[in-house]
C-alpha cells in the first residue's frame, strides 16, 4: 500500500483542486500502482480533469475506485461518475441497506460496501476524537471505498495478469444482488462478495496462462537419499518467463530446478 499525500483536511472545509488530484493520479501511474482509491469528490469535473485522470489510469492498467458521495443524492458526482471508474455506495450498520447519507444513481458503475461505523485512523489533534489515540468509528462512502479497493487488490494478487476491466467485471458479477433484481440505483450491482470475487479471479484464464502442462512421470516412489528426475513440458508460456517447481514439505523432499 502506498499513501499519496495530496493535501490535508483539518476540518476547516478547505478543498483540494482537481489539478492536484490529477497530479496524484499521474504519480500513481508513474509508480506502477494497480489500484487507486479516491475517497473524495465533488459535484463538477472542471475542465474534464477527473475524466482525463481516470482515462490515463485505466490506460495504464489501474483500477480506479471512487466514493459515491455523502449527499443522499442521485445527481452525478466526480470522479465517482467518470466513465471507467468503479463507484462505491455505503451500506448502513446492518450492512443490508443503503446508508441514508450515501449517494446513489448516476452512472451504472456502482457496488455497495460497508461504510457506517468503520474504525478509521485520524489525526490525534482532532479534538473530541482524541480519546482513541488516532482511531475513531467514522461513516461515509469514503469508508466504503477502501473495502472495494482492497477487493480489487486481492483479485490482482491471485491473478495479476487481469486487466482493469476484467477486475471490475469480476467485482460486478460476484456481488450479492439486493433490492430490485439486477442493477438498481440503491445498491448498484449489489453488495460486494470478496470471497467469491477472489475465487473467480483465481480460476479466470488469461493470456499468460499455459495451455497445457505434461509431466514425464505422474508419480514416483524413491528411497530416502536417492534422487529422481521429473521433467515438465509446458505448451504456450504466454508472457511467463519460465517454469517454477515447488514442494509443500521440504522435510519430505527437496526440489532443485
Coordinates of N, CA and C in Angstrom, one line a residue:
X1 N 0.9 -1.2 0.0 CA 0.0 0.0 0.0 C 0.9 1.2 0.0
X2 N 0.6 2.2 -0.9 CA 1.4 3.4 -0.9 C 0.4 4.6 -0.7
X3 N 0.6 5.4 0.3 CA -0.2 6.5 0.5 C 0.4 7.7 -0.2
X4 N -0.5 8.4 -1.0 CA 0.0 9.5 -1.8 C -0.7 10.7 -1.1
X5 N 0.1 11.6 -0.4 CA -0.4 12.7 0.3 C -0.7 13.8 -0.7
X6 N -1.9 14.3 -0.9 CA -2.2 15.3 -1.8 C -2.7 16.6 -1.1
X7 N -2.8 16.5 0.2 CA -3.3 17.7 1.0 C -3.7 17.2 2.3
X8 N -4.3 18.0 3.1 CA -4.8 17.7 4.4 C -6.1 18.3 4.7
X9 N -6.9 17.6 5.4 CA -8.2 18.1 5.8 C -8.2 18.2 7.3
X10 N -8.2 19.4 7.8 CA -8.2 19.7 9.2 C -9.5 20.1 9.8
X11 N -10.6 19.7 9.0 CA -11.9 20.1 9.5 C -12.3 21.5 9.1
X12 N -11.5 22.2 8.4 CA -11.9 23.6 8.1 C -12.7 23.8 6.8
X13 N -12.9 22.6 6.1 CA -13.7 22.7 4.9 C -12.8 23.0 3.7
X14 N -11.5 23.2 3.8 CA -10.7 23.5 2.7 C -10.7 22.4 1.7
X15 N -10.8 22.7 0.4 CA -10.9 21.6 -0.6 C -9.6 21.6 -1.4
X16 N -9.4 20.4 -2.1 CA -8.3 20.2 -2.9 C -8.7 20.5 -4.4
X17 N -7.8 21.1 -5.1 CA -8.1 21.4 -6.5 C -8.0 20.1 -7.3
X18 N -8.8 20.1 -8.4 CA -8.9 18.9 -9.3 C -7.5 18.7 -9.9
X19 N -6.7 19.7 -10.1 CA -5.4 19.6 -10.8 C -4.5 18.9 -9.8
X20 N -4.5 19.2 -8.5 CA -3.7 18.5 -7.5 C -4.0 17.0 -7.5
X21 N -5.3 16.7 -7.5 CA -5.7 15.3 -7.6 C -5.2 14.6 -8.9
X22 N -5.3 15.3 -10.0 CA -4.8 14.8 -11.2 C -3.4 14.4 -11.2
X23 N -2.6 15.3 -10.6 CA -1.1 15.1 -10.4 C -0.9 13.8 -9.5
X24 N -1.7 13.7 -8.5 CA -1.5 12.5 -7.7 C -1.8 11.2 -8.4
X25 N -2.8 11.2 -9.3 CA -3.1 10.1 -10.2 C -1.9 9.8 -11.1
X26 N -1.3 10.8 -11.7 CA -0.1 10.7 -12.5 C 1.0 10.0 -11.8
X27 N 1.2 10.5 -10.5 CA 2.2 9.9 -9.7 C 2.0 8.4 -9.5
X28 N 0.8 8.0 -9.2 CA 0.4 6.6 -9.0 C 0.7 5.8 -10.3
X29 N 0.4 6.4 -11.5 CA 0.7 5.7 -12.7 C 2.2 5.5 -12.9
X30 N 2.9 6.6 -12.7 CA 4.4 6.6 -12.9 C 5.0 5.5 -12.0
X31 N 4.4 5.2 -10.9 CA 5.0 4.2 -9.9 C 4.3 2.9 -10.0
X32 N 3.6 2.6 -11.1 CA 3.1 1.3 -11.4 C 2.1 0.8 -10.4
X33 N 1.3 1.7 -9.9 CA 0.2 1.3 -9.0 C -0.9 0.7 -9.7
X34 N -1.5 -0.4 -9.2 CA -2.5 -1.2 -9.9 C -3.9 -0.8 -9.5
X35 N -4.1 -0.3 -8.3 CA -5.4 0.1 -7.7 C -5.3 1.5 -7.1
X36 N -6.2 2.4 -7.5 CA -6.2 3.7 -6.9 C -7.5 3.9 -6.2
X37 N -7.4 4.3 -4.9 CA -8.6 4.6 -4.1 C -8.8 6.1 -4.0
X38 N -10.0 6.6 -4.4 CA -10.2 8.0 -4.3 C -11.4 8.3 -3.5
X39 N -11.2 8.5 -2.2 CA -12.2 8.8 -1.2 C -12.4 10.3 -1.2
X40 N -12.9 10.9 -2.3 CA -13.0 12.3 -2.4 C -13.9 12.6 -3.6
X41 N -14.3 13.8 -3.8 CA -15.1 14.1 -5.0 C -15.9 15.4 -4.8
X42 N -16.6 15.7 -5.9 CA -17.5 16.9 -5.9 C -18.5 16.9 -6.9
X43 N -19.3 17.9 -7.1 CA -20.4 17.9 -8.0 C -20.1 18.2 -9.4
X44 N -18.8 18.7 -9.7 CA -18.4 19.0 -11.0 C -17.1 18.4 -11.4
X45 N -16.8 18.4 -12.7 CA -15.5 18.0 -13.2 C -14.9 19.1 -14.0
X46 N -14.2 20.1 -13.3 CA -13.7 21.2 -14.0 C -12.7 20.9 -15.1
X47 N -13.0 21.4 -16.3 CA -12.2 21.2 -17.5 C -12.0 19.7 -17.8
X48 N -12.9 18.8 -17.3 CA -12.8 17.4 -17.6 C -11.5 16.8 -17.0
X49 N -11.0 17.4 -15.9 CA -9.7 16.9 -15.4 C -9.9 15.5 -14.8
X50 N -11.0 15.3 -14.0 CA -11.1 14.0 -13.4 C -11.3 12.9 -14.4
X51 N -12.0 13.1 -15.5 CA -12.2 12.1 -16.5 C -10.9 11.8 -17.2
X52 N -10.1 12.9 -17.5 CA -8.8 12.7 -18.1 C -7.9 11.8 -17.2
X53 N -7.9 12.1 -15.9 CA -7.1 11.3 -14.9 C -7.5 9.8 -14.9
X54 N -8.8 9.6 -14.9 CA -9.3 8.2 -14.9 C -9.0 7.5 -16.2
X55 N -9.1 8.2 -17.3 CA -8.7 7.6 -18.6 C -7.3 7.2 -18.6
X56 N -6.4 8.1 -18.1 CA -5.0 7.7 -18.1 C -4.7 6.6 -17.2
X57 N -5.3 6.5 -16.1 CA -5.1 5.5 -15.1 C -5.6 4.1 -15.7
X58 N -6.7 4.1 -16.3 CA -7.2 2.8 -16.9 C -6.3 2.4 -18.0
X59 N -5.9 3.3 -18.8 CA -5.0 3.0 -20.0 C -3.7 2.4 -19.5
X60 N -3.2 2.8 -18.3 CA -2.0 2.2 -17.7 C -2.3 0.9 -16.9
X61 N -3.5 0.5 -16.8 CA -3.8 -0.8 -16.2 C -4.4 -0.7 -14.8
X62 N -4.6 0.6 -14.3 CA -5.1 0.8 -12.9 C -6.6 0.5 -12.8
X63 N -7.0 0.0 -11.7 CA -8.5 0.0 -11.3 C -8.7 1.2 -10.4
X64 N -9.6 2.1 -10.8 CA -9.9 3.3 -10.1 C -11.2 3.2 -9.4
X65 N -11.1 3.2 -8.0 CA -12.3 3.0 -7.2 C -12.6 4.4 -6.5
X66 N -13.8 4.8 -6.6 CA -14.2 6.2 -6.1 C -15.4 6.1 -5.2
X67 N -15.4 7.1 -4.2 CA -16.5 7.2 -3.3 C -17.7 7.9 -4.0
X68 N -18.9 7.4 -3.8 CA -20.1 7.9 -4.5 C -20.5 9.3 -4.0
X69 N -20.2 9.6 -2.7 CA -20.5 10.8 -2.1 C -21.5 10.7 -1.0
X70 N -21.7 11.7 -0.2 CA -22.5 11.6 1.1 C -23.6 12.6 1.1
X71 N -24.2 12.9 0.0 CA -25.3 13.9 0.0 C -26.7 13.3 -0.1
X72 N -26.8 12.0 -0.1 CA -28.1 11.3 -0.3 C -28.7 11.8 -1.6
X73 N -28.0 11.8 -2.6 CA -28.4 12.4 -3.9 C -28.1 11.4 -5.0
X74 N -29.0 11.5 -6.0 CA -28.8 10.7 -7.2 C -28.2 11.5 -8.4
X75 N -27.7 12.8 -8.0 CA -27.1 13.6 -9.0 C -25.7 13.1 -9.3
X76 N -25.2 13.4 -10.5 CA -23.8 12.9 -10.8 C -22.8 13.6 -9.9
X77 N -21.7 12.9 -9.6 CA -20.6 13.4 -8.8 C -19.3 12.9 -9.4
X78 N -18.2 13.6 -9.2 CA -17.0 13.3 -9.8 C -15.8 13.3 -8.8
X79 N -14.9 12.3 -9.0 CA -14.7 11.4 -10.1 C -15.6 10.1 -10.1
X80 N -16.5 10.0 -9.1 CA -17.3 8.8 -9.0 C -18.0 8.4 -10.2
X81 N -18.6 9.4 -11.0 CA -19.4 9.0 -12.2 C -18.6 9.2 -13.4
X82 N -17.3 9.3 -13.4 CA -16.5 9.3 -14.6 C -16.6 7.9 -15.3
X83 N -16.5 8.0 -16.6 CA -16.5 6.7 -17.4 C -15.3 5.9 -17.0
X84 N -15.5 4.6 -16.7 CA -14.4 3.7 -16.4 C -14.1 3.6 -14.9
X85 N -14.6 4.5 -14.1 CA -14.4 4.4 -12.7 C -15.3 3.4 -12.1
X86 N -15.0 2.9 -10.9 CA -15.9 2.0 -10.2 C -16.3 2.8 -8.9
X87 N -17.6 3.0 -8.8 CA -18.1 3.8 -7.7 C -18.7 3.0 -6.6
X88 N -18.6 3.5 -5.3 CA -19.0 2.7 -4.2 C -20.1 3.4 -3.3
X89 N -21.2 2.7 -3.2 CA -22.3 3.2 -2.3 C -22.0 2.6 -0.9
X90 N -22.3 3.4 0.1 CA -22.1 2.9 1.5 C -23.4 2.3 2.1
X91 N -23.2 1.2 2.8 CA -24.2 0.5 3.5 C -24.4 1.0 4.9
X92 N -25.6 0.8 5.5 CA -25.8 1.2 6.8 C -25.2 0.2 7.8
X93 N -25.5 0.3 9.1 CA -24.9 -0.5 10.1 C -25.2 -2.0 10.0
X94 N -26.4 -2.3 9.4 CA -26.8 -3.7 9.2 C -26.1 -4.3 8.1
X95 N -25.4 -3.5 7.2 CA -24.8 -4.0 6.0 C -25.8 -4.6 5.1
X96 N -27.0 -4.3 5.2 CA -28.1 -4.8 4.3 C -28.8 -3.7 3.5
X97 N -28.8 -2.5 4.0 CA -29.4 -1.4 3.3 C -28.5 -0.3 3.0
X98 N -28.9 0.5 2.0 CA -28.1 1.7 1.6 C -28.1 2.7 2.8
X99 N -27.0 3.2 3.2 CA -26.9 4.2 4.2 C -27.7 5.5 3.8
X100 N -28.4 6.1 4.8 CA -29.2 7.2 4.5 C -28.5 8.4 3.8
X101 N -27.2 8.5 4.1 CA -26.4 9.6 3.6 C -25.8 9.4 2.3
X102 N -25.8 8.1 1.8 CA -25.0 7.7 0.6 C -25.6 8.2 -0.6
X103 N -24.8 8.7 -1.6 CA -25.3 9.0 -2.9 C -25.6 7.6 -3.6
X104 N -26.4 7.7 -4.7 CA -26.8 6.6 -5.4 C -27.1 7.0 -6.9
X105 N -27.6 6.1 -7.7 CA -27.9 6.5 -9.1 C -26.7 6.9 -9.9
X106 N -26.9 7.9 -10.7 CA -25.8 8.4 -11.6 C -25.4 7.3 -12.6
X107 N -24.1 7.2 -12.9 CA -23.6 6.2 -13.8 C -23.8 4.8 -13.3
X108 N -24.1 3.9 -14.2 CA -24.3 2.5 -13.8 C -22.9 1.8 -13.6
X109 N -22.2 2.2 -12.6 CA -20.9 1.7 -12.3 C -20.7 1.4 -10.8
X110 N -21.8 1.2 -10.1 CA -21.7 1.2 -8.6 C -21.9 -0.2 -8.0
X111 N -21.2 -0.3 -6.9 CA -21.4 -1.5 -6.0 C -21.6 -1.0 -4.6
X112 N -22.0 -1.8 -3.7 CA -22.2 -1.4 -2.3 C -21.3 -2.1 -1.3
X113 N -20.8 -1.4 -0.3 CA -19.9 -2.0 0.7 C -20.1 -1.3 2.0
X114 N -19.7 -2.0 3.1 CA -19.9 -1.4 4.5 C -19.2 -0.1 4.6
X115 N -19.9 0.9 5.1 CA -19.4 2.3 5.2 C -19.8 3.0 6.5
X116 N -20.5 2.3 7.4 CA -21.1 3.0 8.5 C -20.4 2.4 9.8
X117 N -19.9 3.3 10.6 CA -19.3 2.9 11.9 C -18.0 2.1 11.7
X118 N -17.2 2.5 10.7 CA -15.9 1.9 10.3 C -14.8 2.5 11.1
X119 N -14.0 1.6 11.8 CA -12.8 2.1 12.5 C -11.8 2.7 11.6
X120 N -11.4 3.9 11.8 CA -10.5 4.6 10.8 C -9.4 5.3 11.6
X121 N -8.3 5.6 10.9 CA -7.3 6.4 11.5 C -7.6 7.9 11.3
X122 N -7.3 8.7 12.3 CA -7.5 10.1 12.2 C -6.3 10.8 13.0
X123 N -6.1 12.1 12.7 CA -5.1 12.8 13.4 C -5.5 12.9 14.9
X124 N -4.5 12.8 15.8 CA -4.8 12.8 17.2 C -5.2 14.2 17.6
X125 N -5.0 15.2 16.8 CA -5.3 16.6 17.1 C -6.8 16.9 16.9
X126 N -7.6 15.9 16.4 CA -9.0 16.1 16.1 C -9.8 16.2 17.4
X127 N -9.5 17.0 18.3 CA -10.3 17.3 19.5 C -11.1 16.1 20.1
X128 N -12.4 16.1 19.9 CA -13.2 15.1 20.6 C -12.9 13.7 20.2
X129 N -12.2 13.5 19.1 CA -11.9 12.1 18.6 C -10.6 11.6 19.3
X130 N -9.9 12.4 20.0 CA -8.6 12.1 20.5 C -8.6 11.0 21.5
X131 N -9.7 10.6 22.1 CA -9.7 9.6 23.2 C -9.3 8.3 22.8
X132 N -9.4 8.0 21.5 CA -9.0 6.7 20.9 C -7.6 6.7 20.4
X133 N -6.9 7.8 20.6 CA -5.5 7.9 20.2 C -5.2 7.7 18.8
X134 N -5.9 8.4 17.9 CA -5.7 8.3 16.5 C -6.7 7.4 15.8
X135 N -7.7 6.8 16.4 CA -8.7 6.0 15.8 C -10.1 6.5 16.2
X136 N -11.0 6.3 15.3 CA -12.4 6.6 15.6 C -13.3 5.9 14.6
X137 N -14.5 5.6 15.0 CA -15.5 5.0 14.1 C -16.1 6.1 13.3
X138 N -15.9 6.0 12.0 CA -16.4 7.0 11.1 C -17.4 6.4 10.0
X139 N -18.2 7.3 9.4 CA -19.2 6.8 8.4 C -19.1 7.6 7.2
X140 N -19.3 7.0 6.0 CA -19.3 7.7 4.8 C -18.9 6.8 3.6
X141 N -19.1 7.2 2.4 CA -18.7 6.4 1.3 C -17.2 6.4 1.2
X142 N -16.5 7.4 1.8 CA -15.0 7.3 1.9 C -14.5 6.1 2.7
X143 N -15.4 5.6 3.6 CA -15.1 4.4 4.4 C -15.3 3.2 3.6
X144 N -16.4 3.2 2.8 CA -16.7 2.0 2.0 C -15.8 1.8 0.8
X145 N -15.3 2.9 0.2 CA -14.5 2.8 -1.0 C -13.2 1.9 -0.8
X146 N -12.5 2.0 0.4 CA -11.3 1.2 0.5 C -11.6 -0.3 0.6
X147 N -12.8 -0.6 1.0 CA -13.2 -2.0 1.1 C -13.1 -2.6 -0.4
X148 N -13.6 -1.9 -1.3 CA -13.7 -2.3 -2.7 C -12.3 -2.2 -3.3
X149 N -11.5 -1.2 -3.0 CA -10.1 -1.1 -3.5 C -9.3 -2.3 -3.0
X150 N -9.5 -2.7 -1.7 CA -8.8 -3.9 -1.2 C -9.3 -5.1 -1.9
X151 N -10.5 -5.2 -2.3 CA -11.0 -6.3 -3.1 C -10.3 -6.4 -4.4
X152 N -10.2 -5.3 -5.1 CA -9.5 -5.2 -6.4 C -8.1 -5.7 -6.2
X153 N -7.4 -5.2 -5.1 CA -6.0 -5.6 -4.9 C -5.9 -7.1 -4.6
X154 N -6.9 -7.7 -3.9 CA -6.8 -9.1 -3.6 C -7.0 -9.9 -4.9
X155 N -7.9 -9.4 -5.8 CA -8.1 -10.1 -7.1 C -6.8 -10.1 -7.9
X156 N -6.2 -9.0 -7.9 CA -4.9 -8.9 -8.7 C -3.8 -9.7 -8.0
X157 N -3.9 -9.9 -6.7 CA -2.8 -10.7 -6.0 C -2.9 -12.2 -6.4
X158 N -4.1 -12.7 -6.8 CA -4.2 -14.1 -7.2 C -4.1 -14.2 -8.7
X159 N -4.3 -13.1 -9.4 CA -4.3 -13.2 -10.9 C -3.8 -11.8 -11.4
X160 N -2.5 -11.5 -11.3 CA -2.0 -10.2 -11.7 C -2.1 -9.9 -13.2
X161 N -2.4 -10.9 -14.0 CA -2.5 -10.6 -15.4 C -3.8 -10.0 -15.9
X162 N -4.8 -10.0 -15.0 CA -6.1 -9.4 -15.3 C -6.0 -8.0 -15.7
X163 N -6.8 -7.5 -16.6 CA -6.9 -6.1 -17.0 C -7.8 -5.4 -15.9
X164 N -7.7 -4.1 -15.9 CA -8.6 -3.3 -15.0 C -10.1 -3.6 -15.3
X165 N -10.4 -3.7 -16.6 CA -11.8 -4.0 -17.0 C -12.2 -5.4 -16.5
X166 N -11.3 -6.4 -16.6 CA -11.6 -7.7 -16.1 C -11.8 -7.7 -14.6
X167 N -11.0 -7.0 -13.9 CA -11.2 -6.9 -12.4 C -12.5 -6.3 -12.0
X168 N -12.9 -5.2 -12.7 CA -14.2 -4.6 -12.4 C -15.3 -5.6 -12.7
X169 N -15.2 -6.3 -13.9 CA -16.3 -7.3 -14.2 C -16.4 -8.4 -13.2
X170 N -15.3 -8.8 -12.6 CA -15.4 -9.8 -11.6 C -16.0 -9.3 -10.3
X171 N -15.7 -8.1 -10.0 CA -16.3 -7.4 -8.8 C -17.9 -7.3 -9.0
X172 N -18.2 -6.8 -10.2 CA -19.6 -6.7 -10.5 C -20.4 -8.0 -10.5
X173 N -19.9 -9.0 -11.2 CA -20.7 -10.2 -11.3 C -20.7 -11.1 -10.1
X174 N -19.8 -10.8 -9.1 CA -19.8 -11.6 -7.9 C -20.6 -10.9 -6.8
X175 N -21.1 -9.8 -7.0 CA -21.9 -9.1 -6.0 C -23.1 -9.9 -5.6
X176 N -23.6 -9.7 -4.4 CA -24.8 -10.3 -3.9 C -25.9 -9.3 -4.3
X177 N -26.8 -9.8 -5.2 CA -27.9 -8.9 -5.7 C -28.8 -8.5 -4.5
X178 N -29.1 -7.2 -4.5 CA -30.1 -6.7 -3.5 C -31.0 -5.7 -4.1
X179 N -32.1 -5.5 -3.4 CA -33.1 -4.6 -4.0 C -33.8 -5.2 -5.2
X180 N -34.1 -4.3 -6.2 CA -34.7 -4.8 -7.5 C -33.7 -5.8 -8.1
X181 N -34.2 -6.8 -8.8 CA -33.4 -7.8 -9.5 C -32.5 -7.1 -10.5
X182 N -31.2 -7.5 -10.5 CA -30.2 -6.9 -11.4 C -29.8 -5.5 -10.9
X183 N -29.2 -4.7 -11.7 CA -28.7 -3.4 -11.3 C -29.8 -2.5 -10.9
X184 N -29.7 -1.9 -9.8 CA -30.6 -0.9 -9.3 C -29.9 0.3 -8.7
X185 N -30.6 1.4 -8.6 CA -29.9 2.7 -8.2 C -29.5 2.7 -6.7
X186 N -30.1 1.9 -5.8 CA -29.8 1.9 -4.4 C -28.6 1.1 -4.0
X187 N -28.4 0.0 -4.8 CA -27.3 -0.9 -4.5 C -26.3 -1.1 -5.6
X188 N -26.6 -0.6 -6.8 CA -25.8 -0.8 -8.0 C -25.9 -2.3 -8.3
X189 N -24.7 -2.9 -8.5 CA -24.7 -4.3 -8.9 C -25.0 -5.2 -7.6
X190 N -25.0 -4.6 -6.4 CA -25.2 -5.3 -5.2 C -24.1 -5.2 -4.2
X191 N -24.1 -6.0 -3.1 CA -23.1 -5.9 -2.1 C -21.9 -6.8 -2.5
X192 N -20.7 -6.2 -2.4 CA -19.6 -6.9 -2.8 C -19.4 -8.2 -2.0
X193 N -18.9 -9.2 -2.7 CA -18.6 -10.5 -2.1 C -17.2 -10.9 -2.4
X194 N -16.3 -10.5 -1.5 CA -14.9 -10.5 -1.7 C -14.4 -12.0 -1.9
X195 N -14.9 -12.9 -1.1 CA -14.5 -14.3 -1.2 C -14.8 -14.8 -2.6
X196 N -16.0 -14.6 -3.1 CA -16.4 -15.1 -4.4 C -15.6 -14.4 -5.5
X197 N -15.3 -13.2 -5.3 CA -14.5 -12.4 -6.3 C -13.1 -13.0 -6.4
X198 N -12.5 -13.3 -5.3 CA -11.1 -13.8 -5.3 C -11.1 -15.2 -5.9
X199 N -12.1 -16.0 -5.6 CA -12.1 -17.4 -6.1 C -12.4 -17.3 -7.6
X200 N -13.2 -16.4 -8.1 CA -13.4 -16.3 -9.5 C -12.2 -15.8 -10.2
X201 N -11.5 -14.8 -9.6 CA -10.2 -14.3 -10.2 C -9.2 -15.4 -10.4
X202 N -9.1 -16.3 -9.3 CA -8.1 -17.4 -9.3 C -8.4 -18.4 -10.4
X203 N -9.6 -18.6 -10.8 CA -9.9 -19.6 -11.8 C -10.2 -18.9 -13.2
X204 N -10.0 -17.6 -13.3 CA -10.2 -17.0 -14.6 C -8.9 -17.1 -15.5
X205 N -9.1 -17.7 -16.7 CA -7.9 -17.8 -17.5 C -7.5 -16.5 -18.1
X206 N -6.2 -16.3 -18.4 CA -5.7 -15.1 -19.0 C -4.7 -15.5 -20.1
X207 N -4.2 -14.6 -20.9 CA -3.3 -14.9 -22.0 C -2.0 -15.4 -21.4
X208 N -1.7 -15.1 -20.1 CA -0.4 -15.5 -19.6 C -0.4 -17.0 -19.1
X209 N -1.5 -17.6 -19.1 CA -1.6 -19.0 -18.6 C -1.2 -20.0 -19.7
X210 N -0.4 -21.0 -19.3 CA -0.1 -22.1 -20.3 C -1.3 -22.9 -20.7
X211 N -1.3 -23.3 -21.9 CA -2.4 -24.1 -22.4 C -2.4 -25.5 -22.0
X212 N -1.2 -26.1 -21.7 CA -1.1 -27.5 -21.1 C 0.2 -27.7 -20.5
X213 N 0.2 -28.6 -19.5 CA 1.4 -29.0 -18.8 C 1.5 -30.5 -18.7
X214 N 2.6 -31.1 -19.2 CA 2.7 -32.6 -19.2 C 4.0 -33.0 -18.5
X215 N 3.8 -33.9 -17.5 CA 4.9 -34.4 -16.7 C 5.4 -35.7 -17.3
X216 N 6.7 -35.9 -17.1 CA 7.3 -37.2 -17.6 C 6.8 -38.4 -16.8
X217 N 6.5 -38.1 -15.5 CA 6.0 -39.2 -14.6 C 4.9 -38.6 -13.8
X218 N 3.8 -39.3 -13.7 CA 2.6 -38.9 -13.0 C 2.8 -39.2 -11.5
X219 N 3.7 -40.1 -11.2 CA 4.0 -40.4 -9.8 C 5.3 -41.2 -9.7
X220 N 6.1 -41.0 -8.6 CA 7.3 -41.7 -8.5 C 7.5 -42.2 -7.0
X221 N 8.2 -43.3 -6.8 CA 8.5 -43.7 -5.4 C 10.0 -43.8 -5.3
X222 N 10.6 -43.2 -4.4 CA 12.1 -43.2 -4.2 C 12.4 -43.5 -2.8
X223 N 13.7 -44.0 -2.6 CA 14.2 -44.3 -1.3 C 14.9 -43.1 -0.8
X224 N 14.8 -42.9 0.5 CA 15.4 -41.7 1.2 C 16.9 -41.6 0.8
X225 N 17.3 -40.5 0.4 CA 18.7 -40.2 0.0 C 18.9 -40.3 -1.5
X226 N 18.0 -41.0 -2.2 CA 18.1 -41.1 -3.7 C 17.5 -39.9 -4.3
X227 N 17.8 -39.8 -5.6 CA 17.3 -38.6 -6.4 C 16.6 -39.2 -7.7
X228 N 15.6 -38.5 -8.2 CA 15.0 -38.8 -9.4 C 14.8 -37.6 -10.2
X229 N 14.5 -37.7 -11.5 CA 14.3 -36.6 -12.4 C 12.9 -36.7 -13.0
X230 N 12.2 -35.6 -12.8 CA 10.9 -35.4 -13.4 C 10.9 -34.2 -14.3
X231 N 10.6 -34.3 -15.5 CA 10.6 -33.1 -16.4 C 9.2 -32.7 -16.8
X232 N 9.0 -31.4 -17.0 CA 7.7 -30.9 -17.4 C 7.8 -30.2 -18.8
X233 N 6.8 -30.5 -19.6 CA 6.6 -29.9 -20.9 C 5.5 -28.9 -20.8
X234 N 5.7 -27.6 -21.0 CA 4.7 -26.6 -20.9 C 4.4 -26.1 -22.3
X235 N 3.2 -26.1 -22.7 CA 2.8 -25.5 -24.0 C 2.3 -24.1 -23.9
X236 N 2.8 -23.2 -24.7 CA 2.3 -21.8 -24.7 C 2.5 -21.1 -23.4
X237 N 3.7 -20.6 -23.2 CA 4.1 -19.9 -21.9 C 3.4 -18.6 -21.8
X238 N 2.9 -18.0 -22.9 CA 2.4 -16.7 -22.9 C 3.5 -15.7 -22.5
X239 N 3.3 -14.8 -21.5 CA 4.3 -13.9 -21.1 C 5.1 -14.3 -19.9
X240 N 4.9 -15.6 -19.5 CA 5.7 -16.1 -18.4 C 7.1 -16.3 -18.8
X241 N 8.0 -16.1 -17.8 CA 9.4 -16.2 -18.0 C 10.0 -17.6 -17.9
X242 N 9.3 -18.5 -17.3 CA 9.8 -19.9 -17.2 C 8.9 -20.7 -16.3
X243 N 9.3 -21.9 -16.0 CA 8.6 -22.8 -15.2 C 9.3 -22.9 -13.8
X244 N 8.5 -22.9 -12.8 CA 9.0 -23.0 -11.4 C 8.4 -24.2 -10.7
X245 N 9.3 -24.9 -10.0 CA 8.9 -26.1 -9.3 C 8.8 -25.8 -7.8
X246 N 7.8 -26.4 -7.1 CA 7.6 -26.1 -5.7 C 7.1 -27.4 -5.0
X247 N 7.5 -27.6 -3.8 CA 7.1 -28.7 -3.0 C 6.6 -28.1 -1.7
X248 N 5.5 -28.8 -1.2 CA 4.8 -28.2 0.0 C 5.7 -28.5 1.3
X249 N 6.4 -29.6 1.4 CA 7.1 -30.0 2.6 C 8.5 -30.4 2.3
X250 N 9.4 -29.5 2.6 CA 10.8 -29.7 2.3 C 11.4 -30.8 3.2
X251 N 10.7 -31.2 4.3 CA 11.2 -32.2 5.1 C 11.0 -33.6 4.5
X252 N 10.2 -33.7 3.5 CA 10.0 -34.9 2.7 C 11.0 -35.0 1.6
X253 N 11.1 -34.0 0.8 CA 12.0 -33.9 -0.3 C 12.3 -32.5 -0.7
X254 N 13.4 -32.3 -1.4 CA 13.8 -31.0 -1.9 C 13.7 -31.0 -3.4
X255 N 13.4 -29.9 -3.9 CA 13.3 -29.8 -5.4 C 14.4 -28.8 -5.9
X256 N 15.2 -29.3 -6.8 CA 16.1 -28.4 -7.4 C 15.7 -28.2 -8.9
X257 N 15.8 -26.9 -9.3 CA 15.2 -26.6 -10.6 C 16.3 -26.9 -11.7

